Coordinates of N, CA and C in Angstrom, one line a residue:
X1 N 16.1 24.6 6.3 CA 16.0 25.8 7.0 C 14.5 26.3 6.9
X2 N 14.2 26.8 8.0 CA 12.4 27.5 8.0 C 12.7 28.6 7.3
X3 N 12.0 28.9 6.3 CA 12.3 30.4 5.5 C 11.6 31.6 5.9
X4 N 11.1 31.0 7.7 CA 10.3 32.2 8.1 C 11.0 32.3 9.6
X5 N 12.3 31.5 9.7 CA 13.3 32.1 11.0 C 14.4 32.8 10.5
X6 N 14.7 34.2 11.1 CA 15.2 35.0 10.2 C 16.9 34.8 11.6
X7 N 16.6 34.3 12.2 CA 18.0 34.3 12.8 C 19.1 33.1 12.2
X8 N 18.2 32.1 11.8 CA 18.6 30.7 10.8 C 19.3 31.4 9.6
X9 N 18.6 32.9 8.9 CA 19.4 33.0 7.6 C 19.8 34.5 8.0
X10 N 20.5 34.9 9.3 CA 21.5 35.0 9.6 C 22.3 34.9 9.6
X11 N 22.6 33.6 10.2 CA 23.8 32.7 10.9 C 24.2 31.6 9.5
X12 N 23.1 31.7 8.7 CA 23.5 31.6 7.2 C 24.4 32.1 6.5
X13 N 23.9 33.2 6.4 CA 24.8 33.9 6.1 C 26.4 34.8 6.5
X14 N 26.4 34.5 7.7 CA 27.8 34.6 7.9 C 28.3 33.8 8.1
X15 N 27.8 32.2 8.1 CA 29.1 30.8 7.4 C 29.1 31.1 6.0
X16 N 28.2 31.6 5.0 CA 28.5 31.8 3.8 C 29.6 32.9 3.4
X17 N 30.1 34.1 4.4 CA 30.7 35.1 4.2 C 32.0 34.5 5.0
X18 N 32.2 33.3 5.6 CA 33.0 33.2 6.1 C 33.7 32.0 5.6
X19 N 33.0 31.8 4.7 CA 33.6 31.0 3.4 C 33.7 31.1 1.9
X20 N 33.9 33.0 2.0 CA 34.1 33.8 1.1 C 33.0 33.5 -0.2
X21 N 31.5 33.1 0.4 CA 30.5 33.0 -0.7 C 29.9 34.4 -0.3
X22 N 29.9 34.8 -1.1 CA 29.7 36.9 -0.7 C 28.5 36.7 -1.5
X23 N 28.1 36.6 -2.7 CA 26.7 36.5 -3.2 C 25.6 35.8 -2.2
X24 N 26.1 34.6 -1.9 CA 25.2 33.6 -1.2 C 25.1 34.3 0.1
X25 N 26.0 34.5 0.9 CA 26.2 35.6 2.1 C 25.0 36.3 2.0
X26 N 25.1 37.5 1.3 CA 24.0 38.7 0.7 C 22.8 38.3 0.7
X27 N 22.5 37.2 0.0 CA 21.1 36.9 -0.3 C 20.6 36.3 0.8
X28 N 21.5 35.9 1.9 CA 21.0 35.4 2.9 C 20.5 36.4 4.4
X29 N 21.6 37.0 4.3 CA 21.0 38.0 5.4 C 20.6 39.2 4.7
X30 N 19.9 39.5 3.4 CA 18.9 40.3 3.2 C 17.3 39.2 3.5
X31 N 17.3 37.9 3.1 CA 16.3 37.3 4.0 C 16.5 37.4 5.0
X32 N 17.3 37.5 5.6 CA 17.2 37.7 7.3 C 16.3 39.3 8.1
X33 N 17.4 40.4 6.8 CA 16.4 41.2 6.9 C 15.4 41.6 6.9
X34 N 14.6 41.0 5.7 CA 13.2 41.3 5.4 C 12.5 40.6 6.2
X35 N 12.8 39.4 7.1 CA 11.6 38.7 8.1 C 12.0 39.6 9.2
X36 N 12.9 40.5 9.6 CA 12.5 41.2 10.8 C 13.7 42.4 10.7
X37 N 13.2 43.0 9.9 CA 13.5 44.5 9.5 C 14.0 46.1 10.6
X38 N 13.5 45.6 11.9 CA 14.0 46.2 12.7 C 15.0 45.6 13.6
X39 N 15.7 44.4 13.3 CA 16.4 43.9 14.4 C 18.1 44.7 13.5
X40 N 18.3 45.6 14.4 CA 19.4 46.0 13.7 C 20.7 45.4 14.0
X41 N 20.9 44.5 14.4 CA 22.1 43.1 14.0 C 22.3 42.7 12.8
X42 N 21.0 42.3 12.5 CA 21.0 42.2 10.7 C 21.2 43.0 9.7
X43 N 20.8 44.1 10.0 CA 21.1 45.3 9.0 C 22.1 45.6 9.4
X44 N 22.9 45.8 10.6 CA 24.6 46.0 11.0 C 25.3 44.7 9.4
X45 N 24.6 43.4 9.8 CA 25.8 42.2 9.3 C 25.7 42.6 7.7
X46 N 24.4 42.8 7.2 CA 24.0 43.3 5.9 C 24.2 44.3 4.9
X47 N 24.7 45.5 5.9 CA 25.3 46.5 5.7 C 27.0 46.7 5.3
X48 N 27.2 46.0 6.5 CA 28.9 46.1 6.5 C 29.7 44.7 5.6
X49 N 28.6 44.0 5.7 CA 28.7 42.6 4.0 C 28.9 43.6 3.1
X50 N 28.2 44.3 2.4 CA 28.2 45.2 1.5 C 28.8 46.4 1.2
X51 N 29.3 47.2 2.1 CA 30.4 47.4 2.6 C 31.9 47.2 2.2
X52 N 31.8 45.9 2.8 CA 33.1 45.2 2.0 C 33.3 44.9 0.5
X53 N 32.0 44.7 -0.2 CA 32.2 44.2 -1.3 C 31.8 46.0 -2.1
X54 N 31.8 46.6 -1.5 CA 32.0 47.9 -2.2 C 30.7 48.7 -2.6
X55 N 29.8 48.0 -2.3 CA 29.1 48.6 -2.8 C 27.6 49.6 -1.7
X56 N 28.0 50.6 -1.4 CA 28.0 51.9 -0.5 C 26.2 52.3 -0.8
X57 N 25.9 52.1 -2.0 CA 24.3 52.9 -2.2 C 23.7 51.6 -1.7
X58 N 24.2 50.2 -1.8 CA 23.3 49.4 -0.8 C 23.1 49.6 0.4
X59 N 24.1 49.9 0.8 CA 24.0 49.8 2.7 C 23.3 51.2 2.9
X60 N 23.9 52.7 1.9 CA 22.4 53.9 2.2 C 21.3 52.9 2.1
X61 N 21.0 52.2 1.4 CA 19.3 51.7 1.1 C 19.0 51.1 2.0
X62 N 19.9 50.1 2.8 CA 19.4 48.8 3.6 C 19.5 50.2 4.9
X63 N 20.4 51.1 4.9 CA 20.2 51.6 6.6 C 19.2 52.8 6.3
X64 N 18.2 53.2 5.3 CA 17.8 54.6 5.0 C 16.6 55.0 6.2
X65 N 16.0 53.5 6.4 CA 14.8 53.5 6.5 C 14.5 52.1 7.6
X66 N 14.5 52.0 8.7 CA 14.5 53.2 9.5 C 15.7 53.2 10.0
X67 N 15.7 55.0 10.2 CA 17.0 55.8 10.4 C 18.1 54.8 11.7
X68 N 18.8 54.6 11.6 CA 19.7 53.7 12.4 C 20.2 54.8 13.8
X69 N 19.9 54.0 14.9 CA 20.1 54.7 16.2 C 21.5 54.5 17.0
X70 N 21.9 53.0 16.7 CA 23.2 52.2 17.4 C 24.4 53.0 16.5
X71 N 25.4 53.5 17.2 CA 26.9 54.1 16.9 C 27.9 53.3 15.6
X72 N 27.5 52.1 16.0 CA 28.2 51.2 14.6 C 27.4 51.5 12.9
X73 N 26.0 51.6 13.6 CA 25.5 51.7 12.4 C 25.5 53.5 11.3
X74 N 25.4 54.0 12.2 CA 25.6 55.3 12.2 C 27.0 55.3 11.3
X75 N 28.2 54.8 11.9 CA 29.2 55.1 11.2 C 30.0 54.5 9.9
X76 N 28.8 53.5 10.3 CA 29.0 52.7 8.5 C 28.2 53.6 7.4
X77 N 27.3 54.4 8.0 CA 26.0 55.2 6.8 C 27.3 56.3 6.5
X78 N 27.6 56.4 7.5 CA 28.4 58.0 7.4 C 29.3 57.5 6.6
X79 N 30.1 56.3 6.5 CA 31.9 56.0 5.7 C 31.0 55.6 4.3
X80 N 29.4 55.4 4.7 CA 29.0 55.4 2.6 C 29.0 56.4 1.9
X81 N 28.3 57.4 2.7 CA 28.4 58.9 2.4 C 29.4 59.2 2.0
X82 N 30.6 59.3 2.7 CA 32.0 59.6 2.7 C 32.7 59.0 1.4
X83 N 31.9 57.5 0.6 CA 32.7 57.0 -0.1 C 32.1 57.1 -1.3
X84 N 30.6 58.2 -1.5 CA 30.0 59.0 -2.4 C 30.1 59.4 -2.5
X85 N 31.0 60.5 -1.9 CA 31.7 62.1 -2.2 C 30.3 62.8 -1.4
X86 N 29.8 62.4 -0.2 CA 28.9 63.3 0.8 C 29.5 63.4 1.7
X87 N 30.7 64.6 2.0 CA 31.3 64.5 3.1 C 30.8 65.3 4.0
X88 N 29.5 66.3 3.9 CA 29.4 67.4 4.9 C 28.2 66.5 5.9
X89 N 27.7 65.1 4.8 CA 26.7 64.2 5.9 C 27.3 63.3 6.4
X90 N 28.5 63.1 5.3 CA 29.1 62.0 6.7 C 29.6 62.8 7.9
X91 N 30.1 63.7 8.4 CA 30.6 64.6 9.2 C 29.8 64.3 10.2
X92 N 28.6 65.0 9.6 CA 27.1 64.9 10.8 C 27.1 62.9 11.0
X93 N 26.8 62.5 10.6 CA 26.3 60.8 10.9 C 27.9 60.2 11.7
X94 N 28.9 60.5 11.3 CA 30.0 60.8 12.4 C 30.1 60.9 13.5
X95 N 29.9 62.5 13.7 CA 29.6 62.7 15.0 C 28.4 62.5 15.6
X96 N 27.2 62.4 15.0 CA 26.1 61.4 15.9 C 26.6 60.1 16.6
X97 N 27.6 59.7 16.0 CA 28.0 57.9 16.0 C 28.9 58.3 17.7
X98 N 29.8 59.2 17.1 CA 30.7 59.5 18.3 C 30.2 60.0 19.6
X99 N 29.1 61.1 19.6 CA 28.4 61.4 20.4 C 27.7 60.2 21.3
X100 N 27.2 59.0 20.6 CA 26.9 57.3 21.2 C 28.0 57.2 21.7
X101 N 29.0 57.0 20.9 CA 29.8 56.0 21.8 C 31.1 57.0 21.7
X102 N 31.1 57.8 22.4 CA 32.2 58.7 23.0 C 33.7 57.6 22.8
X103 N 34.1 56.8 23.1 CA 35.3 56.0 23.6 C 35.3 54.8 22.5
X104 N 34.4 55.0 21.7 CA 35.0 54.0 20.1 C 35.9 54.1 19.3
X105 N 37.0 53.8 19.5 CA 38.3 54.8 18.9 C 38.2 54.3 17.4
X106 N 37.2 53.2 17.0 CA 37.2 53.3 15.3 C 36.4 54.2 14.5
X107 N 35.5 54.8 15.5 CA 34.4 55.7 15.1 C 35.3 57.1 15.4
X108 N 35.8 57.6 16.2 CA 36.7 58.5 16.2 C 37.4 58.5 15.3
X109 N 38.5 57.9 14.6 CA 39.3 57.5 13.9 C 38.6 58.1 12.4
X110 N 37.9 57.4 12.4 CA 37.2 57.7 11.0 C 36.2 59.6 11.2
X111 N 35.8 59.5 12.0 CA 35.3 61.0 12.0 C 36.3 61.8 11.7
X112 N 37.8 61.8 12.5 CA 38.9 62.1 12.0 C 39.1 62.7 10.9
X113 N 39.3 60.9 9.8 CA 39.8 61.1 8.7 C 38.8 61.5 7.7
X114 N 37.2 61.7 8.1 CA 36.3 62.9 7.1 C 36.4 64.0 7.0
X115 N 36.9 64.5 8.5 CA 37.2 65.7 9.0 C 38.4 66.8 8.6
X116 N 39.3 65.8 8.5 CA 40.5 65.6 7.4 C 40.2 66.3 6.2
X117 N 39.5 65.2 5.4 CA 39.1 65.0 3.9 C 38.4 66.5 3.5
X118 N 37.7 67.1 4.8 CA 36.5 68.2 4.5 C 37.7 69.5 4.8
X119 N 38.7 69.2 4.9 CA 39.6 70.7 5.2 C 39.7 71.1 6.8
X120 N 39.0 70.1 7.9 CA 39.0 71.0 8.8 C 40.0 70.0 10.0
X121 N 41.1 70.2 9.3 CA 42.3 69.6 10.0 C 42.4 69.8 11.7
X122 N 42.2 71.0 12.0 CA 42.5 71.4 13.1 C 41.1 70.3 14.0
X123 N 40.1 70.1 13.6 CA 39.2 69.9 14.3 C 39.6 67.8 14.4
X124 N 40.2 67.5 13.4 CA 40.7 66.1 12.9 C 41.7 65.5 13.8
X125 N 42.7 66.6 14.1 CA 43.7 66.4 15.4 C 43.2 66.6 16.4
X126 N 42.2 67.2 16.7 CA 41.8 66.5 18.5 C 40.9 65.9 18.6
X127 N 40.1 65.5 18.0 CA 39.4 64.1 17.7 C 40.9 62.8 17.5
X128 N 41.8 62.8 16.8 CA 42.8 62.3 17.1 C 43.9 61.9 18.3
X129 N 43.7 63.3 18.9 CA 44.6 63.6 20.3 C 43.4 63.0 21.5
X130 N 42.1 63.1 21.2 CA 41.2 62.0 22.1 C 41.2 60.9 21.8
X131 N 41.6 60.1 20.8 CA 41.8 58.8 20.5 C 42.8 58.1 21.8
X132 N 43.8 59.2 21.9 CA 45.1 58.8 21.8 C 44.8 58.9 23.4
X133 N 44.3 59.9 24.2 CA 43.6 60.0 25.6 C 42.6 58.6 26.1
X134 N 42.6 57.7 25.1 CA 41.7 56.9 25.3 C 42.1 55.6 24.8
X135 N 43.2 55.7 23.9 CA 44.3 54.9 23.0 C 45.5 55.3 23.1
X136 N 46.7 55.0 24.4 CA 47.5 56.3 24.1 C 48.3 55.5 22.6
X137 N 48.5 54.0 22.9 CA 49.0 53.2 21.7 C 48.2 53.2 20.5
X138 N 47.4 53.9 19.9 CA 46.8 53.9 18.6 C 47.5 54.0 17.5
X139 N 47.7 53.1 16.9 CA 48.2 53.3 15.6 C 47.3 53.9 14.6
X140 N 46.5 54.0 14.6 CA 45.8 54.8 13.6 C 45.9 56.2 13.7
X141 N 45.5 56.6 15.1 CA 45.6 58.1 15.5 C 47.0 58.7 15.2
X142 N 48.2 57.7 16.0 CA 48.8 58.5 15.4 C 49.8 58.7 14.3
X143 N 49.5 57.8 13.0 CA 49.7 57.8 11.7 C 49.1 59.1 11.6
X144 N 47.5 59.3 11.9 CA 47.0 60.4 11.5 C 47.5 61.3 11.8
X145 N 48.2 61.4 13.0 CA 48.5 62.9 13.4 C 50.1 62.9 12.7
X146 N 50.6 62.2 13.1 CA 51.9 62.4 12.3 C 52.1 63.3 10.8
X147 N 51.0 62.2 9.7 CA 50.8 62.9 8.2 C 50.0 64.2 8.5
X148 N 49.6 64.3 9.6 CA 49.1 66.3 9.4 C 49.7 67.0 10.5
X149 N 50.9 67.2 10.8 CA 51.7 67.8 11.5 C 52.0 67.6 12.5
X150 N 52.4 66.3 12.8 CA 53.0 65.6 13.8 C 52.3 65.5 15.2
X151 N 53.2 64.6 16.0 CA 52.3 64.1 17.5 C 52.6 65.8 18.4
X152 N 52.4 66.2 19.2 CA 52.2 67.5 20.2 C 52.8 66.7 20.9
X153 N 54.1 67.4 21.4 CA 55.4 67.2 22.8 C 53.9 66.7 23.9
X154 N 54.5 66.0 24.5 CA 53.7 65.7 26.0 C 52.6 64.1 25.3
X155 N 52.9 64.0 24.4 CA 52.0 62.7 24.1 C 52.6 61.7 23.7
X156 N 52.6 60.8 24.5 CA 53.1 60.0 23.8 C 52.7 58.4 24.6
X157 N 53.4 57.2 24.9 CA 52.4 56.3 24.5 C 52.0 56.0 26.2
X158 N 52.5 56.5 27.2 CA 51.5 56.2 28.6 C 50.2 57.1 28.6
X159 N 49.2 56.7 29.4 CA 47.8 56.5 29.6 C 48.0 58.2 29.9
X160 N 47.0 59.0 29.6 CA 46.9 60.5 30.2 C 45.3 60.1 30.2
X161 N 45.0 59.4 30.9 CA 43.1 59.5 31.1 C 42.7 60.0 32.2

């Protein structure tokens, strides 16, 4: 491998994650990221590696700098936050994410369930009830809405878009 093509220890690294070598994974697409630091694919695959394996103040570090603009990335910073006990910034990095991508029903989903977590229920079911306008079959939305006070007469699983 050239240890100065950073797409090579990419694509490294996710045969290594894909054959549950998670250290070797890690160390691969953080070289990936350090030969080109703004390609945010890498820091998406590097982040959400990390992520999985739990560990939340890496992915703040790997997305701190520079501030991440794409909706996926946004909402992985926001679910670290969220998994630090920073729920009034994941809220905000949330709804930045949602604001991008209006019609991402896992980024919804999750704004949701911070929205939830922070007491502001009411605001959590129609972020939910737009899931469902855009998902009418969501299983996530409406688990969610069920456990906080059920689905609203008139919804149910045909399209209302």
């Amino acid at each position: 491998i050239d240890s100065s093509y950073a797409v090579a220890w990419s694509h490294l690294g996710i045969v290594r994650l894909q054959r549950g070598r998670n250290t070797e994974a890690i160390a691969a697409m953080r070289q990936a990221q350090h030969l080109d630091p703004d390609n945010e694919d890498y820091r998406f695959n590097l982040a959400s590696t990390l992520a999985r394996n739990g560990d939340h103040a890496g992915v703040l570090a790997v997305l701190r700098t520079p501030p991440p603009e794409r909706a996926d990335l946004l909402a992985l910073q926001g679910m670290s936050l969220r998994a630090q006990g920073h729920t009034t910034e994941a809220v905000a990095l949330l709804r930045q994410a949602a604001d991008k991508a209006p019609r991402d029903v896992d980024v919804l989903n999750n704004l949701g369930v911070v929205l939830a977590e922070s007491g502001d229920v009411a605001a959590a079911r129609e972020i939910w009830l737009r899931v469902l306008k855009i998902s009418p079959t969501n299983a996530t939305a409406r688990s969610n809405l069920q456990a906080r006070g059920g689905i609203p007469a008139g919804v149910d699983g045909d399209s209302q878009r």
